[in-house]
JSON list of N, CA and C in Angstrom, two decimals:
[
{"chain": "A", "resi": 1, "resn": "UNK", "atom": "N", "xyz": [53.94, 33.53, -29.12]},
{"chain": "A", "resi": 1, "resn": "UNK", "atom": "CA", "xyz": [54.94, 34.23, -28.53]},
{"chain": "A", "resi": 1, "resn": "UNK", "atom": "C", "xyz": [54.55, 34.47, -27.20]},
{"chain": "A", "resi": 2, "resn": "UNK", "atom": "N", "xyz": [53.28, 34.79, -26.68]},
{"chain": "A", "resi": 2, "resn": "UNK", "atom": "CA", "xyz": [52.98, 35.04, -25.40]},
{"chain": "A", "resi": 2, "resn": "UNK", "atom": "C", "xyz": [53.15, 33.69, -24.68]},
{"chain": "A", "resi": 3, "resn": "UNK", "atom": "N", "xyz": [52.85, 32.43, -25.17]},
{"chain": "A", "resi": 3, "resn": "UNK", "atom": "CA", "xyz": [53.03, 31.23, -24.42]},
{"chain": "A", "resi": 3, "resn": "UNK", "atom": "C", "xyz": [54.63, 31.08, -24.25]},
{"chain": "A", "resi": 4, "resn": "UNK", "atom": "N", "xyz": [55.46, 31.46, -25.13]},
{"chain": "A", "resi": 4, "resn": "UNK", "atom": "CA", "xyz": [57.01, 31.06, -25.06]},
{"chain": "A", "resi": 4, "resn": "UNK", "atom": "C", "xyz": [57.39, 32.09, -23.83]},
{"chain": "A", "resi": 5, "resn": "UNK", "atom": "N", "xyz": [56.96, 33.33, -23.92]},
{"chain": "A", "resi": 5, "resn": "UNK", "atom": "CA", "xyz": [57.33, 34.33, -23.05]},
{"chain": "A", "resi": 5, "resn": "UNK", "atom": "C", "xyz": [57.02, 33.87, -21.58]},
{"chain": "A", "resi": 6, "resn": "UNK", "atom": "N", "xyz": [55.76, 33.34, -21.43]},
{"chain": "A", "resi": 6, "resn": "UNK", "atom": "CA", "xyz": [55.39, 32.95, -20.09]},
{"chain": "A", "resi": 6, "resn": "UNK", "atom": "C", "xyz": [56.26, 31.95, -19.53]},
{"chain": "A", "resi": 7, "resn": "UNK", "atom": "N", "xyz": [56.53, 30.89, -20.41]},
{"chain": "A", "resi": 7, "resn": "UNK", "atom": "CA", "xyz": [57.34, 29.82, -20.18]},
{"chain": "A", "resi": 7, "resn": "UNK", "atom": "C", "xyz": [58.73, 30.22, -19.89]},
{"chain": "A", "resi": 8, "resn": "UNK", "atom": "N", "xyz": [59.37, 31.28, -20.29]},
{"chain": "A", "resi": 8, "resn": "UNK", "atom": "CA", "xyz": [60.66, 31.64, -19.95]},
{"chain": "A", "resi": 8, "resn": "UNK", "atom": "C", "xyz": [60.63, 32.29, -18.58]},
{"chain": "A", "resi": 9, "resn": "UNK", "atom": "N", "xyz": [59.55, 33.09, -18.25]},
{"chain": "A", "resi": 9, "resn": "UNK", "atom": "CA", "xyz": [59.44, 33.77, -16.93]},
{"chain": "A", "resi": 9, "resn": "UNK", "atom": "C", "xyz": [59.19, 32.56, -15.92]},
{"chain": "A", "resi": 10, "resn": "UNK", "atom": "N", "xyz": [58.42, 31.57, -16.29]},
{"chain": "A", "resi": 10, "resn": "UNK", "atom": "CA", "xyz": [58.32, 30.38, -15.29]},
{"chain": "A", "resi": 10, "resn": "UNK", "atom": "C", "xyz": [59.62, 29.66, -15.13]},
{"chain": "A", "resi": 11, "resn": "UNK", "atom": "N", "xyz": [60.38, 29.50, -16.14]},
{"chain": "A", "resi": 11, "resn": "UNK", "atom": "CA", "xyz": [61.61, 28.78, -16.09]},
{"chain": "A", "resi": 11, "resn": "UNK", "atom": "C", "xyz": [62.60, 29.56, -15.17]},
{"chain": "A", "resi": 12, "resn": "UNK", "atom": "N", "xyz": [62.61, 30.92, -15.38]},
{"chain": "A", "resi": 12, "resn": "UNK", "atom": "CA", "xyz": [63.46, 31.73, -14.53]},
{"chain": "A", "resi": 12, "resn": "UNK", "atom": "C", "xyz": [63.02, 31.64, -12.91]},
{"chain": "A", "resi": 13, "resn": "UNK", "atom": "N", "xyz": [61.80, 31.62, -12.82]},
{"chain": "A", "resi": 13, "resn": "UNK", "atom": "CA", "xyz": [61.24, 31.65, -11.43]},
{"chain": "A", "resi": 13, "resn": "UNK", "atom": "C", "xyz": [61.70, 30.10, -10.85]},
{"chain": "A", "resi": 14, "resn": "UNK", "atom": "N", "xyz": [61.53, 29.18, -11.66]},
{"chain": "A", "resi": 14, "resn": "UNK", "atom": "CA", "xyz": [61.85, 27.76, -11.25]},
{"chain": "A", "resi": 14, "resn": "UNK", "atom": "C", "xyz": [63.25, 27.66, -10.81]},
{"chain": "A", "resi": 15, "resn": "UNK", "atom": "N", "xyz": [64.24, 28.24, -11.69]},
{"chain": "A", "resi": 15, "resn": "UNK", "atom": "CA", "xyz": [65.68, 28.01, -11.60]},
{"chain": "A", "resi": 15, "resn": "UNK", "atom": "C", "xyz": [66.03, 28.86, -10.21]},
{"chain": "A", "resi": 16, "resn": "UNK", "atom": "N", "xyz": [65.45, 30.03, -10.12]},
{"chain": "A", "resi": 16, "resn": "UNK", "atom": "CA", "xyz": [65.73, 30.91, -8.92]},
{"chain": "A", "resi": 16, "resn": "UNK", "atom": "C", "xyz": [65.15, 30.36, -7.65]},
{"chain": "A", "resi": 17, "resn": "UNK", "atom": "N", "xyz": [64.01, 29.58, -7.81]},
{"chain": "A", "resi": 17, "resn": "UNK", "atom": "CA", "xyz": [63.50, 28.89, -6.52]},
{"chain": "A", "resi": 17, "resn": "UNK", "atom": "C", "xyz": [64.40, 27.68, -6.27]},
{"chain": "A", "resi": 18, "resn": "UNK", "atom": "N", "xyz": [64.80, 26.91, -7.24]},
{"chain": "A", "resi": 18, "resn": "UNK", "atom": "CA", "xyz": [65.66, 25.81, -6.84]},
{"chain": "A", "resi": 18, "resn": "UNK", "atom": "C", "xyz": [67.07, 26.12, -6.18]},
{"chain": "A", "resi": 19, "resn": "UNK", "atom": "N", "xyz": [67.57, 27.17, -6.71]},
{"chain": "A", "resi": 19, "resn": "UNK", "atom": "CA", "xyz": [68.95, 27.62, -6.18]},
{"chain": "A", "resi": 19, "resn": "UNK", "atom": "C", "xyz": [68.68, 28.25, -4.71]},
{"chain": "A", "resi": 20, "resn": "UNK", "atom": "N", "xyz": [67.48, 28.88, -4.50]},
{"chain": "A", "resi": 20, "resn": "UNK", "atom": "CA", "xyz": [67.16, 29.37, -3.14]},
{"chain": "A", "resi": 20, "resn": "UNK", "atom": "C", "xyz": [67.05, 28.23, -2.24]},
{"chain": "A", "resi": 21, "resn": "UNK", "atom": "N", "xyz": [66.19, 27.09, -2.73]},
{"chain": "A", "resi": 21, "resn": "UNK", "atom": "CA", "xyz": [65.80, 25.92, -1.92]},
{"chain": "A", "resi": 21, "resn": "UNK", "atom": "C", "xyz": [67.16, 25.19, -1.68]},
{"chain": "A", "resi": 22, "resn": "UNK", "atom": "N", "xyz": [68.08, 25.21, -2.60]},
{"chain": "A", "resi": 22, "resn": "UNK", "atom": "CA", "xyz": [69.18, 24.34, -2.36]},
{"chain": "A", "resi": 22, "resn": "UNK", "atom": "C", "xyz": [70.01, 25.00, -1.34]},
{"chain": "A", "resi": 23, "resn": "UNK", "atom": "N", "xyz": [70.21, 26.35, -1.27]},
{"chain": "A", "resi": 23, "resn": "UNK", "atom": "CA", "xyz": [70.95, 26.98, -0.44]},
{"chain": "A", "resi": 23, "resn": "UNK", "atom": "C", "xyz": [70.39, 26.89, 1.01]},
{"chain": "A", "resi": 24, "resn": "UNK", "atom": "N", "xyz": [68.97, 26.91, 1.10]},
{"chain": "A", "resi": 24, "resn": "UNK", "atom": "CA", "xyz": [68.30, 26.66, 2.44]},
{"chain": "A", "resi": 24, "resn": "UNK", "atom": "C", "xyz": [68.40, 25.29, 2.92]},
{"chain": "A", "resi": 25, "resn": "UNK", "atom": "N", "xyz": [68.53, 24.26, 2.04]},
{"chain": "A", "resi": 25, "resn": "UNK", "atom": "CA", "xyz": [68.53, 22.83, 2.43]},
{"chain": "A", "resi": 25, "resn": "UNK", "atom": "C", "xyz": [69.93, 22.56, 3.00]},
{"chain": "A", "resi": 26, "resn": "UNK", "atom": "N", "xyz": [70.97, 23.25, 2.11]},
{"chain": "A", "resi": 26, "resn": "UNK", "atom": "CA", "xyz": [72.37, 23.11, 2.67]},
{"chain": "A", "resi": 26, "resn": "UNK", "atom": "C", "xyz": [72.59, 23.67, 3.99]},
{"chain": "A", "resi": 27, "resn": "UNK", "atom": "N", "xyz": [71.96, 24.78, 4.40]},
{"chain": "A", "resi": 27, "resn": "UNK", "atom": "CA", "xyz": [72.05, 25.34, 5.76]},
{"chain": "A", "resi": 27, "resn": "UNK", "atom": "C", "xyz": [71.39, 24.43, 6.72]},
{"chain": "A", "resi": 28, "resn": "UNK", "atom": "N", "xyz": [70.11, 23.81, 6.30]},
{"chain": "A", "resi": 28, "resn": "UNK", "atom": "CA", "xyz": [69.53, 22.89, 7.24]},
{"chain": "A", "resi": 28, "resn": "UNK", "atom": "C", "xyz": [70.30, 21.61, 7.55]},
{"chain": "A", "resi": 29, "resn": "UNK", "atom": "N", "xyz": [70.87, 21.20, 6.46]},
{"chain": "A", "resi": 29, "resn": "UNK", "atom": "CA", "xyz": [71.71, 19.84, 6.61]},
{"chain": "A", "resi": 29, "resn": "UNK", "atom": "C", "xyz": [72.82, 20.07, 7.41]},
{"chain": "A", "resi": 30, "resn": "UNK", "atom": "N", "xyz": [73.49, 21.32, 7.16]},
{"chain": "A", "resi": 30, "resn": "UNK", "atom": "CA", "xyz": [74.54, 21.57, 8.15]},
{"chain": "A", "resi": 30, "resn": "UNK", "atom": "C", "xyz": [74.27, 21.70, 9.64]},
{"chain": "A", "resi": 31, "resn": "UNK", "atom": "N", "xyz": [73.12, 22.24, 9.94]},
{"chain": "A", "resi": 31, "resn": "UNK", "atom": "CA", "xyz": [72.62, 22.41, 11.20]},
{"chain": "A", "resi": 31, "resn": "UNK", "atom": "C", "xyz": [72.29, 21.12, 11.75]},
{"chain": "A", "resi": 32, "resn": "UNK", "atom": "N", "xyz": [71.66, 20.22, 11.05]},
{"chain": "A", "resi": 32, "resn": "UNK", "atom": "CA", "xyz": [71.38, 18.79, 11.42]},
{"chain": "A", "resi": 32, "resn": "UNK", "atom": "C", "xyz": [72.61, 18.02, 11.61]},
{"chain": "A", "resi": 33, "resn": "UNK", "atom": "N", "xyz": [73.74, 18.20, 10.75]},
{"chain": "A", "resi": 33, "resn": "UNK", "atom": "CA", "xyz": [74.92, 17.51, 11.11]},
{"chain": "A", "resi": 33, "resn": "UNK", "atom": "C", "xyz": [75.66, 18.05, 12.29]},
{"chain": "A", "resi": 34, "resn": "UNK", "atom": "N", "xyz": [75.62, 19.31, 12.58]},
{"chain": "A", "resi": 34, "resn": "UNK", "atom": "CA", "xyz": [76.08, 19.82, 13.80]},
{"chain": "A", "resi": 34, "resn": "UNK", "atom": "C", "xyz": [75.34, 19.34, 15.00]},
{"chain": "A", "resi": 35, "resn": "UNK", "atom": "N", "xyz": [73.97, 19.13, 14.88]},
{"chain": "A", "resi": 35, "resn": "UNK", "atom": "CA", "xyz": [73.17, 18.69, 16.12]},
{"chain": "A", "resi": 35, "resn": "UNK", "atom": "C", "xyz": [73.55, 17.07, 16.28]},
{"chain": "A", "resi": 36, "resn": "UNK", "atom": "N", "xyz": [73.78, 16.36, 15.25]},
{"chain": "A", "resi": 36, "resn": "UNK", "atom": "CA", "xyz": [74.20, 15.10, 15.27]},
{"chain": "A", "resi": 36, "resn": "UNK", "atom": "C", "xyz": [75.38, 14.79, 15.89]},
{"chain": "A", "resi": 37, "resn": "UNK", "atom": "N", "xyz": [76.53, 15.64, 15.55]},
{"chain": "A", "resi": 37, "resn": "UNK", "atom": "CA", "xyz": [77.74, 15.45, 16.19]},
{"chain": "A", "resi": 37, "resn": "UNK", "atom": "C", "xyz": [77.79, 15.93, 17.58]},
{"chain": "A", "resi": 38, "resn": "UNK", "atom": "N", "xyz": [77.05, 16.98, 17.90]},
{"chain": "A", "resi": 38, "resn": "UNK", "atom": "CA", "xyz": [76.99, 17.26, 19.35]},
{"chain": "A", "resi": 38, "resn": "UNK", "atom": "C", "xyz": [76.18, 16.20, 20.07]},
{"chain": "A", "resi": 39, "resn": "UNK", "atom": "N", "xyz": [75.16, 15.70, 19.69]},
{"chain": "A", "resi": 39, "resn": "UNK", "atom": "CA", "xyz": [74.65, 14.58, 20.35]},
{"chain": "A", "resi": 39, "resn": "UNK", "atom": "C", "xyz": [75.42, 13.31, 20.54]},
{"chain": "A", "resi": 40, "resn": "UNK", "atom": "N", "xyz": [76.24, 12.95, 19.60]},
{"chain": "A", "resi": 40, "resn": "UNK", "atom": "CA", "xyz": [77.10, 11.86, 19.67]},
{"chain": "A", "resi": 40, "resn": "UNK", "atom": "C", "xyz": [78.20, 12.12, 20.69]},
{"chain": "A", "resi": 41, "resn": "UNK", "atom": "N", "xyz": [78.79, 13.34, 20.70]},
{"chain": "A", "resi": 41, "resn": "UNK", "atom": "CA", "xyz": [79.85, 13.65, 21.52]},
{"chain": "A", "resi": 41, "resn": "UNK", "atom": "C", "xyz": [79.28, 13.63, 23.03]},
{"chain": "A", "resi": 42, "resn": "UNK", "atom": "N", "xyz": [78.01, 14.25, 23.24]},
{"chain": "A", "resi": 42, "resn": "UNK", "atom": "CA", "xyz": [77.52, 14.20, 24.65]},
{"chain": "A", "resi": 42, "resn": "UNK", "atom": "C", "xyz": [77.12, 12.73, 25.08]},
{"chain": "A", "resi": 43, "resn": "UNK", "atom": "N", "xyz": [76.73, 11.84, 24.06]},
{"chain": "A", "resi": 43, "resn": "UNK", "atom": "CA", "xyz": [76.53, 10.44, 24.44]},
{"chain": "A", "resi": 43, "resn": "UNK", "atom": "C", "xyz": [77.82, 9.79, 24.89]},
{"chain": "A", "resi": 44, "resn": "UNK", "atom": "N", "xyz": [78.77, 9.95, 23.97]},
{"chain": "A", "resi": 44, "resn": "UNK", "atom": "CA", "xyz": [80.11, 9.42, 24.38]},
{"chain": "A", "resi": 44, "resn": "UNK", "atom": "C", "xyz": [80.49, 9.90, 25.73]},
{"chain": "A", "resi": 45, "resn": "UNK", "atom": "N", "xyz": [80.43, 11.17, 25.95]},
{"chain": "A", "resi": 45, "resn": "UNK", "atom": "CA", "xyz": [81.00, 11.76, 27.16]},
{"chain": "A", "resi": 45, "resn": "UNK", "atom": "C", "xyz": [80.33, 11.21, 28.43]},
{"chain": "A", "resi": 46, "resn": "UNK", "atom": "N", "xyz": [78.83, 11.09, 28.16]},
{"chain": "A", "resi": 46, "resn": "UNK", "atom": "CA", "xyz": [78.15, 10.49, 29.26]},
{"chain": "A", "resi": 46, "resn": "UNK", "atom": "C", "xyz": [78.34, 9.06, 29.47]}
]
């Protein structure tokens, strides 16, 4: 029972960490896309 309980806690932490990581990665990806778009517009303008 103790083993199963620990596995459940670890599973909850893993799911929470993945959702948090996914949100952070989405923000980073959005920032990178914004930077790339800005760089391209600057290159075309110049």
